[in-house]
mmCIF file of C-alpha atoms and ligand atoms in Angstrom:
data_model
loop_
_atom_site.group_PDB
_atom_site.id
_atom_site.type_symbol
_atom_site.label_atom_id
_atom_site.label_comp_id
_atom_site.label_asym_id
_atom_site.label_seq_id
_atom_site.Cartn_x
_atom_site.Cartn_y
_atom_site.Cartn_z
ATOM 1 C CA MET A 1 0.000 0.000 0.000
ATOM 2 C CA GLN A 2 1.287 3.455 -0.841
ATOM 3 C CA LYS A 3 2.321 5.812 1.888
ATOM 4 C CA ASP A 4 -0.317 8.410 1.086
ATOM 5 C CA GLN A 5 -3.001 5.784 0.877
ATOM 6 C CA LEU A 6 -2.261 4.730 4.389
ATOM 7 C CA PHE A 7 -2.410 8.346 5.352
ATOM 8 C CA THR A 8 -6.144 8.821 5.211
ATOM 9 C CA ARG A 9 -6.805 5.968 7.566
ATOM 10 C CA ARG A 10 -4.202 7.196 9.951
ATOM 11 C CA ARG A 11 -5.627 10.669 9.771
ATOM 12 C CA MET A 12 -8.996 9.362 10.758
ATOM 13 C CA LEU A 13 -7.569 7.455 13.637
ATOM 14 C CA LEU A 14 -5.490 10.380 14.781
ATOM 15 C CA SER A 15 -7.944 13.088 13.894
ATOM 16 C CA GLY A 16 -6.897 16.342 15.408
ATOM 17 C CA ALA A 17 -3.167 15.871 15.163
ATOM 18 C CA ALA A 18 -2.391 19.127 13.438
ATOM 19 C CA ALA A 19 1.012 18.220 12.090
ATOM 20 C CA LEU A 20 -0.149 15.240 10.064
ATOM 21 C CA GLY A 21 -1.397 17.213 7.093
ATOM 22 C CA ALA A 22 2.051 18.498 6.298
ATOM 23 C CA ALA A 23 3.580 15.048 6.216
ATOM 24 C CA GLY A 24 4.573 12.892 3.315
ATOM 25 C CA THR A 25 3.033 13.497 -0.056
ATOM 26 C CA ALA A 26 0.463 15.941 1.234
ATOM 27 C CA GLY A 27 2.595 18.921 0.336
ATOM 28 C CA ALA A 28 2.124 18.670 -3.386
ATOM 29 C CA VAL A 29 -1.627 18.903 -3.236
ATOM 30 C CA LEU A 30 -1.688 21.498 -0.521
ATOM 31 C CA ALA A 31 0.277 23.768 -2.793
ATOM 32 C CA GLU A 32 -2.382 23.422 -5.410
ATOM 33 C CA VAL A 33 -5.321 23.564 -3.083
ATOM 34 C CA GLY A 34 -4.054 26.603 -1.288
ATOM 35 C CA GLU A 35 -3.499 27.642 2.232
ATOM 36 C CA GLU A 36 -4.908 26.044 5.252
ATOM 37 C CA THR A 37 -8.480 27.063 5.881
ATOM 38 C CA PRO A 38 -9.769 27.181 9.422
ATOM 39 C CA ARG A 39 -12.392 24.528 10.037
ATOM 40 C CA THR A 40 -14.629 27.059 11.678
ATOM 41 C CA ALA A 41 -14.752 30.822 11.787
ATOM 42 C CA ALA A 42 -11.910 31.749 14.060
ATOM 43 C CA ALA A 43 -12.980 33.515 17.195
ATOM 44 C CA PRO A 44 -10.508 35.747 18.984
ATOM 45 C CA ALA A 45 -8.999 34.013 21.965
ATOM 46 C CA ALA A 46 -9.058 35.605 25.360
ATOM 47 C CA GLY A 47 -8.098 39.001 23.968
ATOM 48 C CA PRO A 48 -11.259 41.069 24.075
ATOM 49 C CA GLN A 49 -12.383 39.760 27.429
ATOM 50 C CA ALA A 50 -8.994 40.406 28.940
ATOM 51 C CA ARG A 51 -8.920 43.871 27.481
ATOM 52 C CA GLN A 52 -12.313 44.775 28.798
ATOM 53 C CA ALA A 53 -11.021 44.187 32.264
ATOM 54 C CA LEU A 54 -8.423 46.893 31.778
ATOM 55 C CA LYS A 55 -8.977 50.577 31.494
ATOM 56 C CA PRO A 56 -8.056 51.772 28.010
ATOM 57 C CA SER A 57 -5.205 53.880 29.300
ATOM 58 C CA SER A 58 -3.704 51.112 31.385
ATOM 59 C CA PHE A 59 -3.988 48.728 28.469
ATOM 60 C CA ARG A 60 -2.061 51.106 26.234
ATOM 61 C CA LEU A 61 0.653 51.464 28.793
ATOM 62 C CA GLN A 62 0.996 47.750 29.276
ATOM 63 C CA PRO A 63 4.278 46.639 27.695
ATOM 64 C CA LEU A 64 4.109 43.719 25.304
ATOM 65 C CA THR A 65 6.853 41.899 27.080
ATOM 66 C CA GLY A 66 5.893 40.496 30.406
ATOM 67 C CA TYR A 67 2.232 40.404 29.352
ATOM 68 C CA GLY A 68 2.205 36.783 28.392
ATOM 69 C CA PRO A 69 3.240 35.244 25.097
ATOM 70 C CA PRO A 70 2.270 37.124 21.930
ATOM 71 C CA ARG A 71 -0.977 35.843 20.493
ATOM 72 C CA ALA A 72 -1.401 35.083 16.842
ATOM 73 C CA ALA A 73 -4.053 37.192 15.149
ATOM 74 C CA PRO A 74 -7.251 35.245 14.375
ATOM 75 C CA ARG A 75 -6.973 33.699 10.955
ATOM 76 C CA LYS A 76 -9.273 35.164 8.395
ATOM 77 C CA LEU A 77 -11.738 32.804 6.800
ATOM 78 C CA LYS A 78 -10.681 32.132 3.248
ATOM 79 C CA VAL A 79 -13.675 32.117 0.920
ATOM 80 C CA ARG A 80 -13.141 31.037 -2.650
ATOM 81 C CA GLU A 81 -14.860 32.612 -5.633
ATOM 82 C CA GLU A 82 -14.641 29.521 -7.776
ATOM 83 C CA PRO A 83 -14.211 25.819 -7.088
ATOM 84 C CA ILE A 84 -10.976 23.877 -7.386
ATOM 85 C CA LEU A 85 -10.929 22.121 -10.746
ATOM 86 C CA GLN A 86 -7.810 20.019 -10.561
ATOM 87 C CA ILE A 87 -5.004 18.958 -8.286
ATOM 88 C CA SER A 88 -1.248 19.038 -8.607
ATOM 89 C CA GLY A 89 -0.207 16.799 -11.468
ATOM 90 C CA ARG A 90 3.144 16.022 -9.941
ATOM 91 C CA GLY A 91 3.817 12.310 -10.047
ATOM 92 C CA ARG A 92 1.127 11.858 -12.708
ATOM 93 C CA ARG A 93 -1.575 12.178 -10.085
ATOM 94 C CA MET A 94 -5.245 11.930 -10.851
ATOM 95 C CA VAL A 95 -8.273 11.932 -8.550
ATOM 96 C CA LEU A 96 -11.384 9.785 -9.049
ATOM 97 C CA THR A 97 -14.677 11.096 -7.683
ATOM 98 C CA PHE A 98 -18.080 9.425 -7.437
ATOM 99 C CA ASP A 99 -21.183 11.529 -6.781
ATOM 100 C CA ASP A 100 -24.786 11.148 -5.577
ATOM 101 C CA GLY A 101 -24.455 7.920 -3.590
ATOM 102 C CA PRO A 102 -24.101 5.793 -1.738
ATOM 103 C CA HIS A 103 -26.387 3.307 -3.476
ATOM 104 C CA PRO A 104 -26.675 -0.334 -2.379
ATOM 105 C CA ASP A 105 -26.835 -1.644 -5.979
ATOM 106 C CA TYR A 106 -23.811 0.160 -7.419
ATOM 107 C CA THR A 107 -21.499 1.557 -4.745
ATOM 108 C CA PRO A 108 -20.380 -1.875 -3.439
ATOM 109 C CA HIS A 109 -19.265 -2.903 -6.944
ATOM 110 C CA ILE A 110 -17.267 0.283 -7.361
ATOM 111 C CA LEU A 111 -15.710 -0.237 -3.944
ATOM 112 C CA ASP A 112 -14.837 -3.812 -4.949
ATOM 113 C CA THR A 113 -13.046 -2.624 -8.079
ATOM 114 C CA LEU A 114 -11.159 0.101 -6.231
ATOM 115 C CA ALA A 115 -10.121 -2.466 -3.610
ATOM 116 C CA ARG A 116 -8.996 -4.917 -6.259
ATOM 117 C CA TYR A 117 -6.500 -2.356 -7.551
ATOM 118 C CA ASP A 118 -5.716 -0.859 -4.134
ATOM 119 C CA VAL A 119 -6.897 2.602 -5.215
ATOM 120 C CA ARG A 120 -8.335 5.379 -3.045
ATOM 121 C CA ALA A 121 -11.092 7.667 -4.375
ATOM 122 C CA MET A 122 -13.472 10.415 -3.263
ATOM 123 C CA PHE A 123 -17.204 9.943 -2.757
ATOM 124 C CA PHE A 124 -19.396 13.048 -2.717
ATOM 125 C CA VAL A 125 -22.421 11.664 -0.934
ATOM 126 C CA CYS A 126 -25.941 12.919 -0.407
ATOM 127 C CA GLY A 127 -27.111 12.927 3.186
ATOM 128 C CA GLU A 128 -30.430 11.244 2.493
ATOM 129 C CA CYS A 129 -28.607 8.334 0.814
ATOM 130 C CA VAL A 130 -26.159 8.040 3.679
ATOM 131 C CA ALA A 131 -28.998 7.805 6.162
ATOM 132 C CA ASP A 132 -30.145 4.571 4.507
ATOM 133 C CA ASN A 133 -26.676 3.155 3.784
ATOM 134 C CA ARG A 134 -24.477 4.004 6.703
ATOM 135 C CA GLU A 135 -22.570 0.756 6.426
ATOM 136 C CA LEU A 136 -21.256 1.816 3.025
ATOM 137 C CA LEU A 137 -19.680 4.906 4.572
ATOM 138 C CA ALA A 138 -18.097 2.750 7.234
ATOM 139 C CA ARG A 139 -16.681 0.626 4.448
ATOM 140 C CA MET A 140 -15.320 3.755 2.717
ATOM 141 C CA ALA A 141 -13.664 4.803 5.968
ATOM 142 C CA ASP A 142 -12.093 1.382 6.435
ATOM 143 C CA ALA A 143 -10.751 1.417 2.874
ATOM 144 C CA GLY A 144 -9.259 4.911 3.203
ATOM 145 C CA HIS A 145 -11.557 6.678 0.750
ATOM 146 C CA VAL A 146 -12.368 10.347 1.248
ATOM 147 C CA VAL A 147 -16.009 11.314 1.696
ATOM 148 C CA GLY A 148 -17.239 14.752 0.680
ATOM 149 C CA ASN A 149 -20.505 16.655 1.144
ATOM 150 C CA HIS A 150 -22.908 16.747 -1.835
ATOM 151 C CA THR A 151 -25.908 18.181 0.116
ATOM 152 C CA TRP A 152 -28.832 16.295 1.617
ATOM 153 C CA THR A 153 -31.358 16.146 -1.251
ATOM 154 C CA HIS A 154 -29.251 17.200 -4.264
ATOM 155 C CA PRO A 155 -31.103 20.466 -4.990
ATOM 156 C CA LEU A 156 -30.073 23.260 -7.300
ATOM 157 C CA LEU A 157 -28.512 25.339 -4.550
ATOM 158 C CA THR A 158 -28.624 28.565 -6.530
ATOM 159 C CA THR A 159 -32.438 28.531 -6.229
ATOM 160 C CA LEU A 160 -32.426 28.201 -2.444
ATOM 161 C CA ARG A 161 -32.268 30.733 0.333
ATOM 162 C CA ARG A 162 -29.117 30.879 2.370
ATOM 163 C CA LYS A 163 -30.831 29.261 5.343
ATOM 164 C CA GLU A 164 -31.905 26.325 3.192
ATOM 165 C CA ILE A 165 -28.442 25.911 1.704
ATOM 166 C CA ARG A 166 -26.964 25.870 5.185
ATOM 167 C CA SER A 167 -29.411 23.204 6.279
ATOM 168 C CA GLU A 168 -28.674 21.035 3.211
ATOM 169 C CA MET A 169 -24.955 21.195 3.894
ATOM 170 C CA GLU A 170 -24.962 21.021 7.675
ATOM 171 C CA ARG A 171 -27.240 18.015 7.963
ATOM 172 C CA THR A 172 -25.089 16.191 5.460
ATOM 173 C CA SER A 173 -21.872 16.935 7.327
ATOM 174 C CA ASP A 174 -23.560 15.702 10.500
ATOM 175 C CA VAL A 175 -24.626 12.354 9.046
ATOM 176 C CA ILE A 176 -21.215 11.900 7.408
ATOM 177 C CA GLN A 177 -19.522 12.471 10.732
ATOM 178 C CA ASP A 178 -21.802 9.905 12.291
ATOM 179 C CA ALA A 179 -21.398 7.222 9.623
ATOM 180 C CA TYR A 180 -17.852 7.873 8.384
ATOM 181 C CA GLY A 181 -16.154 9.013 11.544
ATOM 182 C CA GLU A 182 -15.149 12.570 10.722
ATOM 183 C CA ARG A 183 -16.663 15.684 9.209
ATOM 184 C CA PRO A 184 -16.088 16.182 5.491
ATOM 185 C CA GLN A 185 -13.391 18.603 4.379
ATOM 186 C CA TRP A 186 -14.648 18.829 0.798
ATOM 187 C CA PHE A 187 -17.936 19.681 -0.799
ATOM 188 C CA ARG A 188 -19.324 19.712 -4.301
ATOM 189 C CA ALA A 189 -22.431 21.610 -5.393
ATOM 190 C CA PRO A 190 -25.040 19.490 -7.207
ATOM 191 C CA TYR A 191 -24.956 20.110 -10.962
ATOM 192 C CA GLY A 192 -21.775 22.111 -10.424
ATOM 193 C CA ALA A 193 -24.023 25.083 -9.624
ATOM 194 C CA TRP A 194 -22.068 27.224 -7.161
ATOM 195 C CA ASN A 195 -22.737 30.688 -5.871
ATOM 196 C CA ARG A 196 -21.262 33.019 -3.308
ATOM 197 C CA ALA A 197 -23.388 31.602 -0.490
ATOM 198 C CA THR A 198 -22.215 28.043 -1.140
ATOM 199 C CA PHE A 199 -18.574 29.096 -1.049
ATOM 200 C CA GLN A 200 -19.099 31.145 2.104
ATOM 201 C CA LEU A 201 -21.063 28.445 3.932
ATOM 202 C CA GLY A 202 -18.671 25.734 2.821
ATOM 203 C CA ALA A 203 -15.739 27.735 4.153
ATOM 204 C CA GLU A 204 -17.540 28.336 7.443
ATOM 205 C CA MET A 205 -18.047 24.575 7.744
ATOM 206 C CA GLY A 206 -14.376 23.926 7.029
ATOM 207 C CA MET A 207 -14.848 22.522 3.535
ATOM 208 C CA GLU A 208 -13.064 23.237 0.269
ATOM 209 C CA PRO A 209 -15.118 23.265 -2.958
ATOM 210 C CA LEU A 210 -13.977 20.672 -5.472
ATOM 211 C CA ALA A 211 -15.316 20.534 -9.033
ATOM 212 C CA TRP A 212 -13.890 18.299 -11.759
ATOM 213 C CA THR A 213 -11.850 18.320 -14.930
ATOM 214 C CA VAL A 214 -13.229 15.338 -16.850
ATOM 215 C CA ASP A 215 -16.912 14.380 -16.920
ATOM 216 C CA THR A 216 -17.383 10.712 -17.760
ATOM 217 C CA THR A 217 -20.950 11.645 -18.899
ATOM 218 C CA ASP A 218 -22.143 8.468 -17.185
ATOM 219 C CA TRP A 219 -25.170 10.411 -15.905
ATOM 220 C CA MET A 220 -26.447 10.358 -19.503
ATOM 221 C CA GLU A 221 -26.054 6.558 -19.635
ATOM 222 C CA PRO A 222 -24.318 6.848 -23.010
ATOM 223 C CA GLY A 223 -23.029 3.261 -23.087
ATOM 224 C CA THR A 224 -20.111 1.639 -21.314
ATOM 225 C CA ARG A 225 -17.728 2.194 -24.227
ATOM 226 C CA THR A 226 -18.387 5.935 -24.300
ATOM 227 C CA ILE A 227 -17.706 6.235 -20.580
ATOM 228 C CA ILE A 228 -14.438 4.343 -20.947
ATOM 229 C CA ASP A 229 -13.405 6.587 -23.854
ATOM 230 C CA GLN A 230 -14.218 9.739 -21.905
ATOM 231 C CA VAL A 231 -11.899 8.713 -19.087
ATOM 232 C CA GLU A 232 -9.096 7.317 -21.199
ATOM 233 C CA ASN A 233 -9.090 10.292 -23.589
ATOM 234 C CA GLY A 234 -9.362 12.808 -20.777
ATOM 235 C CA ALA A 235 -6.628 11.292 -18.622
ATOM 236 C CA ALA A 236 -3.799 13.725 -17.804
ATOM 237 C CA PRO A 237 -1.765 14.688 -14.753
ATOM 238 C CA GLY A 238 -3.825 16.677 -12.232
ATOM 239 C CA VAL A 239 -7.197 15.665 -13.659
ATOM 240 C CA VAL A 240 -10.232 15.138 -11.429
ATOM 241 C CA VAL A 241 -12.656 12.591 -12.926
ATOM 242 C CA LEU A 242 -16.420 12.826 -12.308
ATOM 243 C CA SER A 243 -18.471 9.614 -12.142
ATOM 244 C CA HIS A 244 -21.744 8.732 -10.409
ATOM 245 C CA ASP A 245 -22.576 5.761 -8.200
ATOM 246 C CA ALA A 246 -26.267 6.696 -7.873
ATOM 247 C CA GLY A 247 -28.967 8.933 -9.324
ATOM 248 C CA GLY A 248 -29.986 6.518 -12.080
ATOM 249 C CA ASP A 249 -29.032 3.157 -13.554
ATOM 250 C CA ARG A 250 -25.282 3.117 -12.957
ATOM 251 C CA SER A 251 -24.551 -0.378 -14.281
ATOM 252 C CA GLN A 252 -22.615 1.209 -17.165
ATOM 253 C CA THR A 253 -20.475 3.107 -14.655
ATOM 254 C CA VAL A 254 -19.820 -0.115 -12.747
ATOM 255 C CA ARG A 255 -18.758 -1.966 -15.914
ATOM 256 C CA ALA A 256 -16.721 0.918 -17.287
ATOM 257 C CA ILE A 257 -14.507 1.358 -14.246
ATOM 258 C CA ARG A 258 -13.462 -2.290 -14.490
ATOM 259 C CA GLU A 259 -11.846 -1.361 -17.796
ATOM 260 C CA TRP A 260 -10.632 2.174 -17.410
ATOM 261 C CA LEU A 261 -9.133 1.773 -13.949
ATOM 262 C CA PRO A 262 -6.504 -0.803 -14.951
ATOM 263 C CA TYR A 263 -5.890 1.212 -18.129
ATOM 264 C CA LEU A 264 -5.028 4.333 -16.094
ATOM 265 C CA LEU A 265 -2.764 2.344 -13.781
ATOM 266 C CA ASP A 266 -1.015 0.698 -16.725
ATOM 267 C CA SER A 267 -0.529 4.178 -18.182
ATOM 268 C CA GLY A 268 1.437 5.188 -15.102
ATOM 269 C CA TYR A 269 -1.143 7.360 -13.376
ATOM 270 C CA HIS A 270 -1.059 7.605 -9.618
ATOM 271 C CA LEU A 271 -4.681 7.604 -8.502
ATOM 272 C CA THR A 272 -4.831 9.423 -5.227
ATOM 273 C CA VAL A 273 -6.985 11.597 -2.997
ATOM 274 C CA PRO A 274 -6.230 15.219 -2.117
ATOM 275 C CA ARG A 275 -5.236 16.122 1.386
ATOM 276 C CA ARG A 276 -5.771 19.081 3.577
ATOM 277 C CA ARG A 277 -4.353 20.001 6.893
ATOM 278 C CA VAL A 278 -6.714 19.396 9.724
HETATM 279 ZN ZN1 LIG B 301 -24.665 15.188 -8.105
#
């Protein structure tokens, strides 16, 4: 098993160990993904309360030295204006993503194929599907896959009020935490329909927005051969591949991956999952 593939599992087990994200192969993707984003809106530490206890004049006269260690300024929440489309291509990396599941008829077959080739992938799950298939998220956790937030009911978020968007995302992060073991650090808007509110809310919930580079078009059920061609022709370092393990008849997706996955590996691609510091 590759070092970075072991990493996810270890991260889950040691969740909260801040230094882990910087270890090993994580650096390459972090550079692409950007700077560390706080998991929640940073609140000032003891500063304001402590200051209120002092008269303004006495506070100003207080020397910095001898007043306790200097405090770091609260980190500003980083809100993106567009989603991440690809990862670092160093080492011929590619990322496989599967949306809309989990589904009891299709997801297990995809997990079987990934396991057969010892490959880690990302699953952007819908909360309402997780609620009925928690054991599949436990299986993803055990296998080292990364689970992302794809809302609860898969709505067109751009038509919803902010409160509704928040509910869609928050409930999903909650059920993922329950079934998978940790809160998601990635989210993907249904239909790729993002707006400012989704970026802002995602950032507040500690999630990075990930889109994709290559669409397998499996959602159109175009035939297994077409799906295979889409992946094999679109393969390139740094590419993020979009597939679906639910939302329709995904038997073509299940058959296609059995062909294109070994093809990508034979072509020297390193199929991996992106990392973030936690
Ligand atoms: Zn979707």
